[in-house]
PDB file of C-alpha atoms and ligand atoms in Angstrom:
ATOM      1  CA  MET G   1      -0.038   7.293 -15.700  1.00 96.00           C
ATOM      2  CA  ILE G   2      -3.476   7.890 -14.115  1.00 97.00           C
ATOM      3  CA  ILE G   3      -5.044   7.051 -10.708  1.00 98.00           C
ATOM      4  CA  ARG G   4      -8.176   5.693 -10.093  1.00 98.00           C
ATOM      5  CA  LYS G   5     -10.656   3.370  -8.080  1.00 97.00           C
ATOM      6  CA  ILE G   6      -9.881  -0.284  -8.885  1.00 96.00           C
ATOM      7  CA  THR G   7     -12.666  -2.344 -10.435  1.00 95.00           C
ATOM      8  CA  GLU G   8     -13.212  -5.901 -10.754  1.00 95.00           C
ATOM      9  CA  ASN G   9     -11.724  -6.213 -14.188  1.00 94.00           C
ATOM     10  CA  ASP G  10      -8.405  -4.948 -12.733  1.00 95.00           C
ATOM     11  CA  VAL G  11      -8.132  -8.070 -10.307  1.00 96.00           C
ATOM     12  CA  PRO G  12      -6.158 -10.379 -12.505  1.00 95.00           C
ATOM     13  CA  PHE G  13      -3.293  -7.531 -12.633  1.00 94.00           C
ATOM     14  CA  LEU G  14      -3.737  -7.122  -8.998  1.00 95.00           C
ATOM     15  CA  ALA G  15      -3.025 -10.818  -8.324  1.00 96.00           C
ATOM     16  CA  GLU G  16      -0.043 -10.561 -10.693  1.00 96.00           C
ATOM     17  CA  ILE G  17       1.742  -7.956  -8.759  1.00 97.00           C
ATOM     18  CA  GLU G  18       0.535  -9.511  -5.386  1.00 96.00           C
ATOM     19  CA  GLU G  19       2.253 -12.551  -6.532  1.00 96.00           C
ATOM     20  CA  GLN G  20       5.475 -10.884  -7.465  1.00 95.00           C
ATOM     21  CA  CYS G  21       5.728  -8.836  -4.110  1.00 94.00           C
ATOM     22  CA  PHE G  22       4.192 -10.694  -1.307  1.00 93.00           C
ATOM     23  CA  ALA G  23       4.867 -14.300   0.348  1.00 88.00           C
ATOM     24  CA  ASP G  24       1.436 -14.119   1.703  1.00 89.00           C
ATOM     25  CA  CYS G  25      -0.126 -13.176  -1.642  1.00 94.00           C
ATOM     26  CA  ARG G  26      -3.616 -12.894  -1.993  1.00 95.00           C
ATOM     27  CA  ASN G  27      -5.696 -14.778  -4.786  1.00 96.00           C
ATOM     28  CA  GLU G  28      -8.155 -13.438  -7.429  1.00 97.00           C
ATOM     29  CA  ASN G  29     -10.966 -14.511  -5.231  1.00 97.00           C
ATOM     30  CA  THR G  30     -10.020 -12.968  -2.101  1.00 96.00           C
ATOM     31  CA  LEU G  31      -9.103  -9.872  -3.920  1.00 97.00           C
ATOM     32  CA  ARG G  32     -12.648  -9.905  -5.483  1.00 97.00           C
ATOM     33  CA  ASP G  33     -14.308 -10.356  -1.820  1.00 96.00           C
ATOM     34  CA  GLU G  34     -11.898  -7.569  -0.542  1.00 95.00           C
ATOM     35  CA  LEU G  35     -13.208  -5.226  -3.273  1.00 96.00           C
ATOM     36  CA  LYS G  36     -16.808  -5.599  -2.179  1.00 95.00           C
ATOM     37  CA  TYR G  37     -16.384  -4.484   1.533  1.00 96.00           C
ATOM     38  CA  ASP G  38     -17.645  -0.809   2.210  1.00 95.00           C
ATOM     39  CA  TYR G  39     -14.782   0.135   4.494  1.00 96.00           C
ATOM     40  CA  THR G  40     -12.055  -1.293   1.867  1.00 97.00           C
ATOM     41  CA  VAL G  41     -10.324   1.447  -0.374  1.00 97.00           C
ATOM     42  CA  TYR G  42      -8.526   0.438  -3.407  1.00 97.00           C
ATOM     43  CA  TYR G  43      -6.522   2.770  -5.886  1.00 98.00           C
ATOM     44  CA  ALA G  44      -4.442   1.707  -9.058  1.00 97.00           C
ATOM     45  CA  ALA G  45      -1.747   3.493 -10.842  1.00 98.00           C
ATOM     46  CA  VAL G  46      -2.532   2.745 -14.622  1.00 97.00           C
ATOM     47  CA  GLU G  47      -0.311   2.851 -17.774  1.00 94.00           C
ATOM     48  CA  ASP G  48      -1.618   2.054 -21.015  1.00 92.00           C
ATOM     49  CA  ASN G  49      -4.854   0.526 -19.595  1.00 89.00           C
ATOM     50  CA  LYS G  50      -2.732  -1.989 -17.266  1.00 91.00           C
ATOM     51  CA  VAL G  51      -2.582  -1.506 -13.465  1.00 95.00           C
ATOM     52  CA  VAL G  52       1.530  -1.132 -12.567  1.00 96.00           C
ATOM     53  CA  GLY G  53       0.711  -0.382  -8.873  1.00 98.00           C
ATOM     54  CA  TYR G  54      -1.705  -0.239  -6.201  1.00 98.00           C
ATOM     55  CA  VAL G  55      -2.257   0.805  -2.697  1.00 98.00           C
ATOM     56  CA  SER G  56      -5.207  -0.471  -0.521  1.00 97.00           C
ATOM     57  CA  GLY G  57      -6.223   0.267   3.022  1.00 97.00           C
ATOM     58  CA  ASN G  58      -9.121  -0.111   5.583  1.00 97.00           C
ATOM     59  CA  VAL G  59     -11.090   3.223   6.544  1.00 96.00           C
ATOM     60  CA  ILE G  60     -12.488   3.240   9.607  1.00 94.00           C
ATOM     61  CA  CYS G  61     -13.506   6.752  11.388  1.00 93.00           C
ATOM     62  CA  GLY G  62     -11.863   8.801   8.694  1.00 90.00           C
ATOM     63  CA  GLU G  63      -8.687   7.160   9.215  1.00 96.00           C
ATOM     64  CA  CYS G  64      -7.324   4.905   6.726  1.00 98.00           C
ATOM     65  CA  ASP G  65      -4.728   2.092   7.643  1.00 98.00           C
ATOM     66  CA  ILE G  66      -2.751   0.844   4.602  1.00 98.00           C
ATOM     67  CA  THR G  67      -2.984  -2.803   4.005  1.00 96.00           C
ATOM     68  CA  ARG G  68      -0.844  -3.016   0.782  1.00 97.00           C
ATOM     69  CA  ILE G  69       1.170  -0.810  -1.718  1.00 98.00           C
ATOM     70  CA  ALA G  70       3.010  -2.290  -4.249  1.00 98.00           C
ATOM     71  CA  VAL G  71       4.386  -1.634  -7.814  1.00 98.00           C
ATOM     72  CA  GLU G  72       5.359  -3.879 -10.470  1.00 97.00           C
ATOM     73  CA  ALA G  73       9.151  -4.612 -10.489  1.00 96.00           C
ATOM     74  CA  ASN G  74       9.668  -3.065 -14.307  1.00 96.00           C
ATOM     75  CA  PHE G  75       8.078   0.272 -13.062  1.00 97.00           C
ATOM     76  CA  ARG G  76       9.668   1.010  -9.950  1.00 98.00           C
ATOM     77  CA  ARG G  77      11.722   4.335  -9.112  1.00 98.00           C
ATOM     78  CA  LYS G  78       9.463   6.219 -11.320  1.00 98.00           C
ATOM     79  CA  GLY G  79       7.192   7.852  -8.691  1.00 98.00           C
ATOM     80  CA  ILE G  80       4.284   5.437  -8.669  1.00 98.00           C
ATOM     81  CA  ALA G  81       3.996   4.622  -5.271  1.00 98.00           C
ATOM     82  CA  LYS G  82       4.404   8.207  -4.203  1.00 98.00           C
ATOM     83  CA  ALA G  83       1.980   9.346  -6.402  1.00 98.00           C
ATOM     84  CA  LEU G  84      -0.599   6.631  -5.046  1.00 98.00           C
ATOM     85  CA  LEU G  85       0.309   7.896  -1.502  1.00 98.00           C
ATOM     86  CA  ASP G  86      -0.045  11.439  -2.143  1.00 97.00           C
ATOM     87  CA  PHE G  87      -3.500  10.565  -3.857  1.00 97.00           C
ATOM     88  CA  LEU G  88      -4.734   8.945  -0.662  1.00 97.00           C
ATOM     89  CA  LYS G  89      -3.245  11.639   1.557  1.00 96.00           C
ATOM     90  CA  ASN G  90      -5.575  14.309  -0.570  1.00 94.00           C
ATOM     91  CA  LYS G  91      -8.577  11.976   0.565  1.00 93.00           C
ATOM     92  CA  THR G  92      -7.859  11.175   4.478  1.00 93.00           C
ATOM     93  CA  GLU G  93      -6.977  12.995   7.431  1.00 93.00           C
ATOM     94  CA  LYS G  94      -4.901  10.306   8.846  1.00 97.00           C
ATOM     95  CA  ILE G  95      -3.018   7.280   7.195  1.00 98.00           C
ATOM     96  CA  THR G  96      -1.416   4.439   9.493  1.00 98.00           C
ATOM     97  CA  LEU G  97       0.620   1.657   8.534  1.00 98.00           C
ATOM     98  CA  GLU G  98       2.990  -1.193   9.792  1.00 98.00           C
ATOM     99  CA  VAL G  99       5.793  -2.034   8.006  1.00 98.00           C
ATOM    100  CA  ARG G 100       8.911  -4.935   8.327  1.00 97.00           C
ATOM    101  CA  GLU G 101      11.750  -3.126   9.942  1.00 98.00           C
ATOM    102  CA  GLY G 102      13.940  -4.538   6.932  1.00 97.00           C
ATOM    103  CA  ASN G 103      12.179  -3.118   4.095  1.00 97.00           C
ATOM    104  CA  PHE G 104      14.230  -0.233   3.675  1.00 98.00           C
ATOM    105  CA  ALA G 105      12.471   0.883   0.269  1.00 98.00           C
ATOM    106  CA  ALA G 106       9.099   1.180   1.811  1.00 98.00           C
ATOM    107  CA  ILE G 107      10.317   2.884   4.746  1.00 98.00           C
ATOM    108  CA  ALA G 108      12.294   5.356   2.695  1.00 98.00           C
ATOM    109  CA  LEU G 109       9.024   5.830   0.640  1.00 98.00           C
ATOM    110  CA  TYR G 110       7.054   6.622   3.689  1.00 98.00           C
ATOM    111  CA  GLU G 111       9.553   9.076   5.171  1.00 98.00           C
ATOM    112  CA  LYS G 112       9.872  10.952   1.833  1.00 98.00           C
ATOM    113  CA  CYS G 113       5.841  10.907   1.713  1.00 97.00           C
ATOM    114  CA  GLY G 114       5.888  12.605   5.180  1.00 97.00           C
ATOM    115  CA  PHE G 115       5.194   9.776   7.438  1.00 98.00           C
ATOM    116  CA  LYS G 116       6.710   9.624  10.886  1.00 98.00           C
ATOM    117  CA  ARG G 117       7.722   6.376  12.865  1.00 98.00           C
ATOM    118  CA  ASP G 118       5.711   6.123  15.762  1.00 98.00           C
ATOM    119  CA  PHE G 119       6.587   3.069  17.516  1.00 97.00           C
ATOM    120  CA  ILE G 120       8.108  -0.455  17.128  1.00 98.00           C
ATOM    121  CA  ARG G 121       6.015  -3.727  17.521  1.00 98.00           C
ATOM    122  CA  LYS G 122       8.357  -6.525  18.427  1.00 98.00           C
ATOM    123  CA  ASN G 123       8.544  -9.844  16.523  1.00 98.00           C
ATOM    124  CA  TYR G 124       5.196  -8.782  14.879  1.00 97.00           C
ATOM    125  CA  TYR G 125       5.878 -10.582  11.396  1.00 95.00           C
ATOM    126  CA  LYS G 126       6.277 -14.310  11.106  1.00 92.00           C
ATOM    127  CA  ASP G 127       8.036 -16.170   8.334  1.00 87.00           C
ATOM    128  CA  PRO G 128      10.660 -14.576   8.901  1.00 91.00           C
ATOM    129  CA  ILE G 129      10.148 -13.367  12.466  1.00 96.00           C
ATOM    130  CA  GLU G 130      10.638  -9.454  12.201  1.00 97.00           C
ATOM    131  CA  ASN G 131       9.913  -6.481  14.150  1.00 98.00           C
ATOM    132  CA  ALA G 132       7.089  -4.120  12.585  1.00 98.00           C
ATOM    133  CA  VAL G 133       7.612  -0.441  12.483  1.00 98.00           C
ATOM    134  CA  LEU G 134       4.356   1.437  12.681  1.00 98.00           C
ATOM    135  CA  MET G 135       4.162   4.699  11.052  1.00 98.00           C
ATOM    136  CA  SER G 136       1.559   7.322  10.558  1.00 98.00           C
ATOM    137  CA  PHE G 137       0.797  10.552   8.227  1.00 98.00           C
ATOM    138  CA  GLU G 138      -1.536  13.257   9.684  1.00 96.00           C
ATOM    139  CA  LYS G 139      -2.509  16.174   7.520  1.00 89.00           C
ATOM    140  CA  GLU G 140      -2.317  18.813  10.321  1.00 77.00           C
ATOM    141  CA  ARG G 141       1.204  17.820  11.335  1.00 61.00           C
ATOM    142  CA  LYS G 142       2.705  18.443   7.844  1.00 53.00           C
TER     143      LYS G 142
HETATM  144  C1  LIG T   1       8.013  -0.223  -2.069  1.00 76.68           C
HETATM  145  C2  LIG T   1       7.622   0.305  -3.422  1.00 76.68           C
HETATM  146  C3  LIG T   1       6.324   0.365  -3.229  1.00 76.68           C
HETATM  147  C4  LIG T   1       8.317   1.744  -3.659  1.00 76.68           C
HETATM  148  O1  LIG T   1       7.341   1.631  -5.095  1.00 76.68           O
HETATM  149  P1  LIG T   1       8.321   2.785  -6.272  1.00 76.68           P
HETATM  150  O2  LIG T   1       7.099   3.052  -7.359  1.00 76.68           O
HETATM  151  O3  LIG T   1       9.407   2.622  -6.859  1.00 76.68           O
HETATM  152  O4  LIG T   1       8.584   4.125  -5.216  1.00 76.68           O
HETATM  153  P2  LIG T   1       8.660   5.660  -5.693  1.00 76.68           P
HETATM  154  O5  LIG T   1       9.310   5.593  -7.294  1.00 76.68           O
HETATM  155  O6  LIG T   1       7.288   6.235  -5.678  1.00 76.68           O
HETATM  156  O7  LIG T   1       9.686   6.071  -4.859  1.00 76.68           O
HETATM  157  C5  LIG T   1       9.486   7.343  -4.020  1.00 76.68           C
HETATM  158  C6  LIG T   1      10.764   7.702  -3.339  1.00 76.68           C
HETATM  159  O8  LIG T   1      10.841   6.215  -2.129  1.00 76.68           O
HETATM  160  C7  LIG T   1      12.350   5.928  -2.074  1.00 76.68           C
HETATM  161  N1  LIG T   1      12.593   4.721  -2.504  1.00 76.68           N
HETATM  162  C8  LIG T   1      11.604   3.788  -3.265  1.00 76.68           C
HETATM  163  N2  LIG T   1      12.250   2.733  -3.702  1.00 76.68           N
HETATM  164  C9  LIG T   1      13.420   2.610  -2.864  1.00 76.68           C
HETATM  165  C10 LIG T   1      14.568   1.705  -2.926  1.00 76.68           C
HETATM  166  N3  LIG T   1      14.462   0.824  -3.371  1.00 76.68           N
HETATM  167  N4  LIG T   1      15.483   2.093  -2.075  1.00 76.68           N
HETATM  168  C11 LIG T   1      15.487   3.316  -1.463  1.00 76.68           C
HETATM  169  N5  LIG T   1      14.945   4.319  -1.581  1.00 76.68           N
HETATM  170  C12 LIG T   1      13.530   3.986  -2.381  1.00 76.68           C
HETATM  171  C13 LIG T   1      12.883   6.973  -2.511  1.00 76.68           C
HETATM  172  O9  LIG T   1      13.188   8.265  -1.674  1.00 76.68           O
HETATM  173  C14 LIG T   1      12.068   7.442  -3.829  1.00 76.68           C
HETATM  174  O10 LIG T   1      12.323   8.734  -4.374  1.00 76.68           O
HETATM  175  P3  LIG T   1      13.570   8.746  -5.474  1.00 76.68           P
HETATM  176  O11 LIG T   1      13.267   7.913  -6.519  1.00 76.68           O
HETATM  177  O12 LIG T   1      13.408  10.305  -5.917  1.00 76.68           O
HETATM  178  O13 LIG T   1      14.797   8.695  -4.823  1.00 76.68           O
HETATM  179  C15 LIG T   1       8.210  -0.622  -4.317  1.00 76.68           C
HETATM  180  O14 LIG T   1       9.498  -1.154  -4.083  1.00 76.68           O
HETATM  181  C16 LIG T   1       7.307  -2.342  -4.087  1.00 76.68           C
HETATM  182  O15 LIG T   1       6.356  -2.464  -4.703  1.00 76.68           O
HETATM  183  N6  LIG T   1       8.016  -3.037  -3.287  1.00 76.68           N
HETATM  184  C17 LIG T   1       7.315  -4.440  -2.836  1.00 76.68           C
HETATM  185  C18 LIG T   1       6.292  -4.434  -1.825  1.00 76.68           C
HETATM  186  C19 LIG T   1       6.309  -3.573  -0.502  1.00 76.68           C
HETATM  187  O16 LIG T   1       7.448  -4.007  -0.077  1.00 76.68           O
HETATM  188  N7  LIG T   1       5.115  -2.930  -0.328  1.00 76.68           N
HETATM  189  C20 LIG T   1       5.371  -2.236   0.989  1.00 76.68           C
HETATM  190  C21 LIG T   1       5.019  -2.979   1.916  1.00 76.68           C
HETATM  191  S1  LIG T   1       3.094  -3.146   2.155  1.00 76.68           S
END
């Protein structure tokens, strides 16, 4: 498995994983637009020339706010998401994110990767309504 920047050619793979993982999945056109912004970062985990996982974020003033992390269902529990986060951690001083309170897999992943829970934002998510857990990772705090 290698980790590299995402390119336009990867967009169909990304859209597939989005559809598999998220109710508010983004389509190919939206993803193509997002790749063009200079404040977005997109990194892919690639196996046999196929994107099997990705992480994306918005970088503002050197801090990265993660917008998505997802791994194709058949490739989970192989350390791919952890590898993507480790890659991002090497590139950024501080990382922030929010996650549904009931997304135990993602919260376990973030805690394993050194993220701390900062606070709860009540009823932040819709469809279904759910609290958000805000978490962050800072290099000097390790
Ligand atoms: C959350 C997600 C990205 C994890 O990807 P992954 O590649 O399977 O995670 P990893 O294999 O790197 O797991 C690293 C650690 O995270 C924790 N973890 C990951 N998935 C877990 C699960 N289903 N249950 C409990 N702990 C889990 C474990 O501590 C794991 O280490 P271990 O396998 O040695 O026990 C994946 O389940 C996914 O794509 N989910 C759907 C999308 C999503 O919810 N994204 C997050 C919100 S944007």
